[in-house]
CSV table of C-alpha atoms in Angstrom, one decimal:
chain,number,residue,atom,x,y,z
A,12,TRP,CA,60.0,16.4,31.3
A,13,GLY,CA,60.2,13.8,28.5
A,14,ALA,CA,63.7,12.8,29.6
A,15,TYR,CA,62.3,11.8,33.0
A,16,SER,CA,59.2,10.1,31.7
A,17,HIS,CA,60.6,6.7,32.4
A,18,SER,CA,61.0,7.4,36.1
A,19,PRO,CA,57.9,6.7,38.2
A,20,PRO,CA,56.7,9.5,40.4
A,21,TYR,CA,57.7,9.3,44.1
A,22,GLN,CA,55.1,7.5,46.2
A,23,HIS,CA,55.1,7.7,50.0
A,24,GLN,CA,55.3,4.3,51.6
A,25,TYR,CA,52.7,3.7,54.3
A,26,TYR,CA,53.6,1.3,57.0
A,27,PRO,CA,50.6,0.2,59.0
A,28,PRO,CA,50.9,0.4,62.8
A,29,PRO,CA,51.0,-2.8,64.9
A,30,VAL,CA,47.6,-4.5,65.2
A,31,VAL,CA,46.2,-4.3,68.7
A,32,ASN,CA,43.5,-6.6,69.8
A,33,GLN,CA,40.8,-4.0,70.5
A,34,HIS,CA,38.5,-6.6,72.1
A,35,ALA,CA,41.0,-7.7,74.8
A,36,ASN,CA,40.4,-6.6,78.3
A,37,ALA,CA,42.5,-5.5,81.2
A,38,VAL,CA,43.0,-9.0,82.4
A,39,ASN,CA,45.2,-10.2,79.5
A,40,GLY,CA,47.2,-7.0,79.6
A,41,MET,CA,45.5,-4.8,77.0
A,42,ILE,CA,43.8,-1.5,77.4
A,43,PRO,CA,40.0,-1.5,76.8
A,44,PRO,CA,39.2,-0.4,73.3
A,45,GLN,CA,37.7,2.9,74.3
A,46,HIS,CA,38.0,5.5,77.0
A,47,HIS,CA,36.8,9.0,77.7
A,48,GLY,CA,39.0,11.6,76.1
A,49,HIS,CA,39.8,15.1,77.6
A,50,ASN,CA,36.7,16.8,76.2
A,51,GLY,CA,34.2,14.1,76.9
A,52,GLU,CA,34.3,12.1,73.7
A,53,VAL,CA,35.1,8.4,73.5
A,54,ARG,CA,38.5,7.6,72.0
A,55,GLY,CA,40.3,4.4,71.2
A,56,TYR,CA,43.9,3.4,72.0
A,57,GLY,CA,44.8,2.2,68.5
A,58,GLN,CA,45.5,3.9,65.2
A,59,ASN,CA,43.0,6.7,65.7
A,60,ALA,CA,44.6,7.7,69.0
A,61,ARG,CA,48.1,7.9,67.4
A,62,ILE,CA,46.6,10.1,64.7
A,63,HIS,CA,45.1,12.3,67.4
A,64,GLU,CA,48.5,12.6,69.1
A,65,ARG,CA,50.2,13.6,65.9
A,66,SER,CA,47.6,16.3,65.4
A,67,GLN,CA,48.3,17.4,69.0
A,68,ASN,CA,52.0,17.6,68.2
A,69,ARG,CA,51.4,19.8,65.2
A,70,HIS,CA,49.2,22.0,67.3
A,71,HIS,CA,51.9,22.5,69.9
A,72,SER,CA,54.5,23.1,67.2
A,73,ARG,CA,52.5,26.0,65.8
A,74,HIS,CA,51.8,27.6,69.1
A,75,HIS,CA,55.1,27.0,71.0
A,76,GLY,CA,57.7,26.9,68.2
A,77,GLY,CA,60.1,24.2,67.2
A,78,ALA,CA,59.6,21.2,64.9
A,79,HIS,CA,58.4,18.0,66.4
A,80,LYS,CA,59.9,14.7,65.8
A,81,LYS,CA,57.7,11.6,66.0
A,82,GLY,CA,56.7,10.9,69.5
A,83,THR,CA,58.3,14.0,71.0
A,84,TYR,CA,57.3,17.4,72.3
A,85,ASN,CA,60.0,20.0,71.7
A,86,HIS,CA,58.7,23.1,73.5
A,87,GLY,CA,61.3,25.8,73.9
A,88,ARG,CA,64.1,24.1,72.0
A,89,LYS,CA,66.7,26.6,71.1
A,90,ASN,CA,70.2,26.2,69.6
A,91,GLY,CA,70.1,22.5,70.0
A,92,LYS,CA,69.6,22.7,73.8
A,93,GLN,CA,66.7,21.3,75.6
A,94,GLY,CA,64.3,24.2,76.5
A,95,ARG,CA,62.7,24.8,79.9
A,96,GLY,CA,59.3,23.6,78.8
A,97,SER,CA,60.3,20.6,76.7
A,98,HIS,CA,59.1,17.0,77.2
A,99,HIS,CA,61.2,13.9,77.0
A,100,SER,CA,61.7,12.1,73.7
A,101,ASN,CA,61.2,8.4,73.1
A,102,ALA,CA,64.8,7.9,73.9
A,103,HIS,CA,64.4,9.1,77.5
A,104,ALA,CA,60.7,8.2,78.1
A,105,CYS,CA,60.0,5.3,80.4
A,106,PRO,CA,59.7,2.0,78.4
A,107,SER,CA,56.1,1.3,79.6
A,108,LEU,CA,54.9,4.6,78.2
A,109,VAL,CA,56.6,4.0,74.9
A,110,GLU,CA,55.1,0.5,74.8
A,111,LEU,CA,51.6,2.0,75.7
A,112,ARG,CA,51.9,4.4,72.8
A,113,THR,CA,53.1,2.0,70.2
A,114,THR,CA,51.3,-1.2,71.0
A,115,GLY,CA,48.6,-0.2,73.5
A,116,LYS,CA,49.8,-2.7,76.1
A,117,GLN,CA,48.7,-1.8,79.6
A,118,PRO,CA,51.5,-1.3,82.1
A,119,THR,CA,51.4,-2.9,85.5
A,120,MET,CA,51.1,-0.8,88.6
A,121,GLU,CA,54.8,-1.6,89.4
A,122,ALA,CA,55.8,-0.2,86.0
A,123,LEU,CA,53.6,2.8,86.5
A,124,LEU,CA,54.9,3.9,89.8
A,125,GLY,CA,57.6,6.5,89.5
A,126,ASN,CA,56.3,7.6,86.1
A,127,VAL,CA,52.8,8.9,86.9
A,128,VAL,CA,53.7,12.5,86.3
A,129,GLU,CA,55.4,11.7,83.0
A,130,TYR,CA,52.3,9.7,82.0
A,131,SER,CA,50.0,12.7,82.9
A,132,ARG,CA,51.9,15.0,80.6
A,133,ASN,CA,51.4,12.7,77.6
A,134,GLY,CA,48.2,12.4,75.5
A,135,HIS,CA,48.0,8.6,75.7
A,136,GLY,CA,49.4,8.4,79.2
A,137,SER,CA,46.9,11.0,80.6
A,138,ARG,CA,43.9,9.0,79.4
A,139,PHE,CA,45.4,5.8,80.8
A,140,ILE,CA,46.0,7.4,84.2
A,141,GLN,CA,42.4,8.6,84.2
A,142,PHE,CA,41.2,5.0,83.4
A,143,LYS,CA,43.5,3.6,86.1
A,144,MET,CA,42.2,6.0,88.7
A,145,GLU,CA,38.6,5.1,88.0
A,146,THR,CA,39.2,1.3,88.4
A,147,ALA,CA,41.9,1.4,91.2
A,148,THR,CA,41.4,0.3,94.8
A,149,ASP,CA,41.8,2.8,97.6
A,150,ALA,CA,45.3,1.7,98.2
A,151,GLU,CA,46.2,2.0,94.5
A,152,LYS,CA,44.6,5.4,94.4
A,153,GLN,CA,46.8,6.5,97.3
A,154,LEU,CA,49.9,5.5,95.4
A,155,LEU,CA,48.8,7.4,92.4
A,156,VAL,CA,47.9,10.5,94.4
A,157,ASP,CA,51.2,10.5,96.3
A,158,GLU,CA,53.1,10.5,93.0
A,159,ILE,CA,51.5,13.7,91.7
A,160,LEU,CA,51.3,15.8,94.9
A,161,GLU,CA,54.6,17.6,94.3
A,162,ASP,CA,53.6,18.4,90.7
A,163,THR,CA,49.9,19.2,91.2
A,164,VAL,CA,50.2,22.9,90.5
A,165,ALA,CA,52.2,22.4,87.3
A,166,LEU,CA,49.9,19.6,86.1
A,167,ALA,CA,46.8,21.7,86.7
A,168,ASN,CA,47.8,24.1,84.0
A,169,HIS,CA,49.1,21.4,81.6
A,170,PRO,CA,47.1,20.7,78.4
A,171,PHE,CA,46.9,17.0,79.4
A,172,GLY,CA,47.7,17.0,83.1
A,173,ASN,CA,44.8,19.2,84.0
A,174,TYR,CA,42.4,16.4,83.1
A,175,VAL,CA,44.3,14.0,85.4
A,176,ILE,CA,43.9,16.4,88.3
A,177,GLN,CA,40.2,16.9,87.6
A,178,ASN,CA,39.8,13.1,87.4
A,179,PHE,CA,41.6,12.5,90.7
A,180,LEU,CA,39.4,15.1,92.4
A,181,ASP,CA,36.4,13.1,91.1
A,182,HIS,CA,37.5,9.6,92.1
A,183,ALA,CA,39.8,10.1,95.1
A,184,THR,CA,38.7,9.5,98.6
A,185,LYS,CA,37.8,12.5,100.8
A,186,ASP,CA,41.3,12.6,102.5
A,187,GLN,CA,43.0,12.3,99.1
A,188,LYS,CA,40.9,15.2,97.7
A,189,TYR,CA,41.9,17.2,100.8
A,190,SER,CA,45.6,16.5,100.1
A,191,ILE,CA,45.3,17.5,96.4
A,192,ALA,CA,43.4,20.7,97.3
A,193,SER,CA,46.0,21.6,100.0
A,194,THR,CA,48.7,21.9,97.3
A,195,PHE,CA,46.7,24.7,95.6
A,196,HIS,CA,47.0,27.0,98.6
A,197,GLY,CA,49.0,30.1,97.6
A,198,HIS,CA,48.5,29.3,93.9
A,199,VAL,CA,44.8,29.7,93.5
A,200,VAL,CA,44.9,33.2,92.0
A,201,LYS,CA,47.6,32.2,89.5
A,202,LEU,CA,45.8,29.0,88.5
A,203,SER,CA,42.4,30.9,88.2
A,204,THR,CA,43.9,33.2,85.6
A,205,GLN,CA,45.4,30.4,83.5
A,206,ALA,CA,43.7,28.7,80.5
A,207,HIS,CA,43.8,25.1,82.0
A,208,GLY,CA,44.2,26.0,85.6
A,209,CYS,CA,40.9,27.9,85.8
A,210,ARG,CA,39.1,24.7,84.9
A,211,VAL,CA,40.8,22.7,87.6
A,212,ILE,CA,39.9,25.4,90.2
A,213,GLN,CA,36.3,25.5,89.1
A,214,HIS,CA,36.1,21.7,89.3
A,215,ALA,CA,37.7,21.7,92.7
A,216,LEU,CA,35.0,24.2,93.9
A,217,ASP,CA,32.4,21.8,92.7
A,218,VAL,CA,33.6,18.6,94.4
A,219,LEU,CA,35.2,19.8,97.7
A,220,ASP,CA,33.4,20.1,100.9
A,221,GLU,CA,32.6,23.5,102.3
A,222,PRO,CA,35.6,24.2,104.6
A,223,GLN,CA,38.2,23.2,102.0
A,224,ARG,CA,36.2,25.0,99.2
A,225,ASN,CA,36.1,28.2,101.3
A,226,TYR,CA,39.8,28.1,101.8
A,227,LEU,CA,40.3,28.2,98.0
A,228,MET,CA,37.6,30.9,97.6
A,229,ASP,CA,39.2,33.0,100.3
A,230,GLU,CA,42.3,33.5,98.1
A,231,ILE,CA,40.1,34.5,95.1
A,232,VAL,CA,37.8,36.8,97.1
A,233,HIS,CA,40.7,38.8,98.5
A,234,ASN,CA,41.9,39.4,94.9
A,235,ILE,CA,38.4,39.5,93.4
A,236,ASN,CA,38.9,42.6,91.2
A,237,ALA,CA,42.0,41.4,89.5
A,238,VAL,CA,40.7,37.9,89.0
A,239,ALA,CA,37.3,39.1,87.7
A,240,LYS,CA,39.0,41.3,85.0
A,241,ASN,CA,40.9,38.3,83.7
A,242,ASN,CA,39.5,36.4,80.7
A,243,HIS,CA,39.9,33.1,82.4
A,244,GLY,CA,39.5,34.3,86.0
A,245,THR,CA,36.0,35.7,85.3
A,246,HIS,CA,34.7,32.1,85.0
A,247,VAL,CA,36.1,31.2,88.3
A,248,VAL,CA,34.6,34.3,89.9
A,249,GLN,CA,31.2,33.4,88.5
A,250,LYS,CA,31.5,29.9,89.9
A,251,CYS,CA,32.3,31.4,93.3
A,252,MET,CA,29.3,33.7,93.2
A,253,ASN,CA,27.0,30.9,92.1
A,254,ILE,CA,28.1,28.9,95.1
A,255,LEU,CA,27.9,31.8,97.6
A,256,LEU,CA,24.4,32.8,96.3
A,257,GLN,CA,22.9,29.4,96.1
A,258,GLU,CA,21.3,29.7,99.6
A,259,PRO,CA,19.8,32.7,101.5
A,260,ARG,CA,22.2,34.7,103.6
A,261,ASP,CA,20.4,33.8,106.8
A,262,ARG,CA,20.8,30.1,106.1
A,263,MET,CA,24.5,30.3,105.4
A,264,SER,CA,26.8,28.3,107.6
A,265,GLY,CA,28.4,30.3,110.4
A,266,ASP,CA,31.5,29.2,112.2
A,267,LEU,CA,33.6,26.8,110.2
A,268,GLY,CA,36.6,26.8,112.5
A,269,GLU,CA,39.7,28.2,110.8
A,270,ALA,CA,38.0,28.3,107.4
A,271,PRO,CA,36.2,31.5,106.4
A,272,SER,CA,32.4,31.2,106.4
A,273,SER,CA,30.4,31.7,103.2
A,274,ARG,CA,28.7,34.8,104.7
A,275,GLN,CA,32.1,36.4,105.3
A,276,LEU,CA,33.3,35.6,101.8
A,277,LEU,CA,30.1,37.1,100.2
A,278,GLU,CA,30.4,40.3,102.3
A,279,THR,CA,34.0,40.7,101.2
A,280,VAL,CA,32.9,40.4,97.5
A,281,GLU,CA,30.1,42.9,98.0
A,282,ASN,CA,32.4,45.4,99.7
A,283,ALA,CA,34.9,45.1,96.9
A,284,VAL,CA,32.3,45.6,94.2
A,285,ALA,CA,30.8,48.7,96.0
A,286,SER,CA,34.2,50.3,96.2
A,287,GLU,CA,34.9,50.0,92.5
A,288,MET,CA,31.5,49.7,90.9
A,289,LEU,CA,32.1,51.9,87.8
A,290,LYS,CA,35.5,50.4,86.9
A,291,LEU,CA,34.2,46.9,87.2
A,292,SER,CA,31.0,47.7,85.3
A,293,VAL,CA,32.7,49.0,82.2
A,294,HIS,CA,35.2,46.1,82.0
A,295,PRO,CA,34.5,43.4,79.4
A,296,HIS,CA,34.8,40.6,81.9
A,297,SER,CA,34.1,42.0,85.4
A,298,TYR,CA,30.7,43.5,84.6
A,299,ARG,CA,29.3,40.1,85.1
A,300,LEU,CA,30.5,40.2,88.7
A,301,VAL,CA,28.5,43.4,89.2
A,302,GLN,CA,25.4,41.8,87.8
A,303,GLN,CA,25.7,38.8,90.1
A,304,THR,CA,26.4,41.0,93.1
A,305,ILE,CA,23.3,43.2,92.8
A,306,GLY,CA,21.3,40.1,91.9
A,307,ASP,CA,17.6,40.9,92.4
A,308,CYS,CA,18.6,44.6,93.1
A,309,ASN,CA,17.3,44.4,96.7
A,310,PRO,CA,19.1,47.0,98.8
A,311,SER,CA,18.1,45.3,102.0
A,312,ARG,CA,20.4,42.4,101.4
A,313,SER,CA,23.4,44.3,102.8
A,314,ALA,CA,24.7,47.8,103.2
A,315,ALA,CA,27.3,47.1,100.4
A,316,VAL,CA,24.6,46.1,97.9
A,317,ALA,CA,22.6,49.2,98.8
A,318,GLU,CA,25.8,51.3,98.2
A,319,THR,CA,26.4,49.7,94.9
A,320,LEU,CA,22.8,50.4,93.7
A,321,ARG,CA,23.2,54.1,94.8
A,322,LYS,CA,26.4,54.4,92.8
A,323,ILE,CA,24.6,52.9,89.8
A,324,GLU,CA,21.8,55.4,90.1
A,325,SER,CA,24.3,58.3,90.0
A,326,SER,CA,26.2,56.8,87.0
A,327,TYR,CA,23.3,56.1,84.6
A,328,TYR,CA,24.9,58.2,81.8
A,329,PRO,CA,28.4,56.7,81.7
A,330,LEU,CA,26.9,53.2,82.1
A,331,ALA,CA,24.4,53.8,79.3
A,332,ILE,CA,26.9,54.7,76.7
A,333,ASP,CA,29.5,52.0,77.6
A,334,GLN,CA,29.8,48.8,75.6
A,335,HIS,CA,29.5,46.7,78.8
A,336,GLY,CA,28.1,49.1,81.3
A,337,ASN,CA,24.7,49.3,79.5
A,338,PHE,CA,24.2,45.6,80.4
A,339,ILE,CA,24.1,46.7,84.1
A,340,LEU,CA,21.1,48.9,83.4
A,341,GLN,CA,19.5,46.2,81.3
A,342,HIS,CA,20.0,43.9,84.3
A,343,ILE,CA,18.0,46.3,86.4
A,344,LEU,CA,15.3,46.5,83.8
A,345,ASP,CA,15.0,42.7,84.0
A,346,ASN,CA,15.4,42.2,87.8
A,347,GLY,CA,14.8,45.5,89.6
A,348,SER,CA,11.8,46.7,91.5
A,349,ILE,CA,9.1,48.8,89.9
A,350,ASP,CA,10.7,52.0,91.2
A,351,GLN,CA,14.1,51.0,90.0
A,352,VAL,CA,12.9,50.1,86.5
A,353,GLY,CA,10.9,53.3,86.4
A,354,ASP,CA,14.0,55.3,87.2
A,355,VAL,CA,15.9,53.7,84.3
A,356,GLN,CA,13.0,54.3,82.0
A,357,ASN,CA,12.7,57.9,83.0
A,358,PHE,CA,16.4,58.5,82.4
A,359,VAL,CA,16.3,56.9,79.0
A,360,CYS,CA,13.1,58.9,78.1
A,361,SER,CA,14.8,62.1,79.0
A,362,ARG,CA,17.8,61.4,76.7
A,363,VAL,CA,16.2,59.2,74.1
A,364,LEU,CA,17.4,61.2,71.0
A,365,GLU,CA,21.1,61.3,72.1
A,366,LEU,CA,21.1,57.6,73.3
A,367,SER,CA,19.4,56.4,70.1
A,368,ARG,CA,22.2,57.7,68.0
A,369,HIS,CA,24.9,56.1,70.1
A,370,LYS,CA,26.2,52.7,69.2
A,371,PHE,CA,25.8,51.2,72.7
A,372,GLY,CA,23.2,53.6,74.1
A,373,SER,CA,20.8,52.5,71.3
A,374,HIS,CA,20.8,49.0,72.7
A,375,LEU,CA,19.5,50.3,76.1
A,376,VAL,CA,16.8,52.3,74.4
A,377,GLU,CA,15.6,49.3,72.4
A,378,LYS,CA,15.6,47.3,75.7
A,379,CYS,CA,13.5,49.9,77.4
A,380,LEU,CA,11.0,49.9,74.5
A,381,THR,CA,10.6,46.1,74.4
A,382,SER,CA,10.3,45.8,78.2
A,383,ALA,CA,8.2,49.0,78.9
A,384,THR,CA,4.7,49.3,80.1
A,385,PRO,CA,2.3,50.9,77.7
A,386,SER,CA,2.6,54.3,79.5
A,387,GLN,CA,6.4,54.1,79.6
A,388,ALA,CA,6.6,53.2,75.9
A,389,SER,CA,4.2,56.1,75.0
A,390,ALA,CA,6.4,58.5,76.9
A,391,ILE,CA,9.4,57.5,74.9
A,392,VAL,CA,7.6,57.7,71.6
A,393,ASP,CA,6.2,61.2,72.5
A,394,GLN,CA,9.8,62.4,73.0
A,395,ILE,CA,10.8,61.1,69.6
A,396,LEU,CA,7.9,62.9,68.0
A,397,LYS,CA,7.8,66.1,70.1
A,398,PRO,CA,11.1,66.5,72.0
A,399,THR,CA,11.2,68.5,75.2
A,400,GLY,CA,13.8,69.2,77.9
A,401,LEU,CA,17.2,67.5,77.4
A,402,ASN,CA,16.0,66.1,74.1
A,403,ARG,CA,15.2,69.6,72.8
A,404,ALA,CA,18.6,70.8,74.0
A,405,TYR,CA,20.3,67.9,72.2
A,406,ILE,CA,18.6,68.9,68.9
A,407,GLU,CA,20.2,72.3,69.2
A,408,THR,CA,23.6,70.7,68.9
A,409,LEU,CA,22.8,69.0,65.6
A,410,LYS,CA,23.6,70.2,62.1
A,411,ASP,CA,21.1,72.6,60.5
A,412,GLU,CA,19.4,70.0,58.3
A,413,ASP,CA,19.1,67.6,61.2
A,414,ARG,CA,17.9,70.3,63.6
A,415,GLU,CA,15.0,71.2,61.3
A,416,ASN,CA,14.0,67.5,61.0
A,417,PRO,CA,15.1,65.4,64.0
A,418,LEU,CA,12.9,62.4,63.1
A,419,LEU,CA,14.5,62.2,59.7
A,420,ALA,CA,17.9,62.3,61.4
A,421,LEU,CA,16.9,59.4,63.5
A,422,CYS,CA,15.5,57.4,60.6
A,423,LYS,CA,18.7,57.6,58.5
A,424,ASP,CA,21.1,57.0,61.4
A,425,PRO,CA,22.8,53.6,61.5
A,426,PHE,CA,21.8,53.0,65.1
A,427,ALA,CA,18.7,55.2,65.7
A,428,ASN,CA,16.8,53.6,62.8
A,429,PHE,CA,16.5,50.4,64.9
A,430,VAL,CA,15.1,52.5,67.8
A,431,VAL,CA,12.5,54.0,65.5
A,432,GLN,CA,11.4,50.5,64.4
A,433,ARG,CA,11.1,49.4,68.0
A,434,ALA,CA,9.2,52.6,68.8
A,435,PHE,CA,6.7,51.8,66.0
A,436,ASP,CA,6.3,48.2,67.4
A,437,ALA,CA,5.8,49.5,71.0
A,438,SER,CA,3.3,52.2,70.1
A,439,SER,CA,-0.4,51.7,69.6
A,440,GLY,CA,-3.6,53.5,68.5
A,441,PRO,CA,-3.4,57.1,67.4
A,442,GLN,CA,0.2,57.5,68.5
A,443,ARG,CA,1.2,54.7,66.2
A,444,SER,CA,-0.7,56.2,63.3
A,445,LEU,CA,0.9,59.5,63.9
A,446,LEU,CA,4.4,58.0,63.9
A,447,ALA,CA,3.7,56.1,60.7
A,448,ASP,CA,2.3,59.3,59.0
A,449,GLU,CA,5.4,61.3,60.0
A,450,ILE,CA,7.7,58.6,58.6
A,451,LYS,CA,5.7,58.3,55.3
A,452,GLU,CA,5.8,62.1,54.8
A,453,ARG,CA,9.6,61.8,54.6
A,454,SER,CA,9.6,58.7,52.4
A,455,ASP,CA,11.1,60.5,49.4
A,456,MET,CA,14.2,61.4,51.5
A,457,LEU,CA,14.3,58.1,53.4
A,458,SER,CA,14.3,56.1,50.2
A,459,LYS,CA,17.7,57.6,49.4
A,460,PHE,CA,19.3,56.0,52.5
A,461,PRO,CA,19.6,52.3,53.2
A,462,TYR,CA,18.5,52.6,56.8
A,463,GLY,CA,15.6,54.8,55.7
A,464,ARG,CA,14.4,52.1,53.3
A,465,HIS,CA,14.6,49.6,56.2
A,466,ILE,CA,12.1,51.7,58.2
A,467,LEU,CA,9.7,52.2,55.3
A,468,SER,CA,9.7,48.4,54.7
A,469,HIS,CA,9.1,47.8,58.5
A,470,ILE,CA,6.1,50.1,58.8
A,471,ASN,CA,4.5,48.8,55.6
A,472,ARG,CA,4.5,45.1,56.6
């Protein structure tokens, strides 16, 4: 290293970007200093915006492959050929977009026309199109909308373009919104199951009037099970249900001409849920649809809701031990009638030992204890102390040491120990003293297990 000590280390030369007058307004040809970004924050159009775009380039490079040159997106580039999903480089980009990115100069409407789609697919361009739409006259809005109509579906699922579509739906005239929404027909299910498209569909359902909104929901409703099971589609389905359930059934609009009515759409959803209740209830995304469909658990709402509730009553056990299905029963505990809540409480009480030692069933037992009436909580604690019926039969299936001392088996179990703690909290009077005494008698054994020590600490507080 001594031979090279005379050579100074390499230093990267930093060339500052062109200075943009951040205080100029749209009149003298400059973009306002700040504008709303895609996720609601306020961003500038100067150096910080270029830094943001470079970070976006790196993000796309990691997730889509290919190295990015400055100012380019290179999706799908392979063997030197332009890939299907690639974007134009600076050499082929429209001059006004390049100038916008490098100097921040605002293009005229004449320079913008013919390039609106290209602007929408660019980080800087997308924000400028949104700004332009918010300040444009109705005639200028029509020119902008006409430019994107053929590419609306593609832009709806684009990382930058989807914000343009949502912005247009906010600021376009009623007829222009109708034109944009019409391009979604036949593509609603596909967009609903896409990362960016699902946000556009949800926003469209919020801003469109009832007939056009119901046209979009009609496509979703007739594919409700598939969309509800999708990690993106489940949010669209929940939006649809919130809209359909926001007013009583008897006040829903009837005839909407060719558009399906809200009452018809809701009945279609309820029938679909009733036909596949168990499959939907045990799915990580669609169980929320079942919760929304049964709502307040009133069987008089419709024949389909009554059928769904009957199927739930006959499927207590598979729902109780399922990671997602147990939330259906917890929903009934929160929203059901006194009789419906009592049925779930009685089921849990009859199998409290087995459910307490189950990873997911134990959550339902804890919920029952925390929401129970004094008599219901007392019944569950009695079964923990003196098992009968199915609980006694379950004890016979345990190992010899657990069969002789079932309470000890619960206390040292990684799941059931939490149930015992909730049972102690829910009990009162002599029953609570009895439970505490039974636990303390086993303190020597419990102190050898981490979960047992948790219980001893809990009852001694």
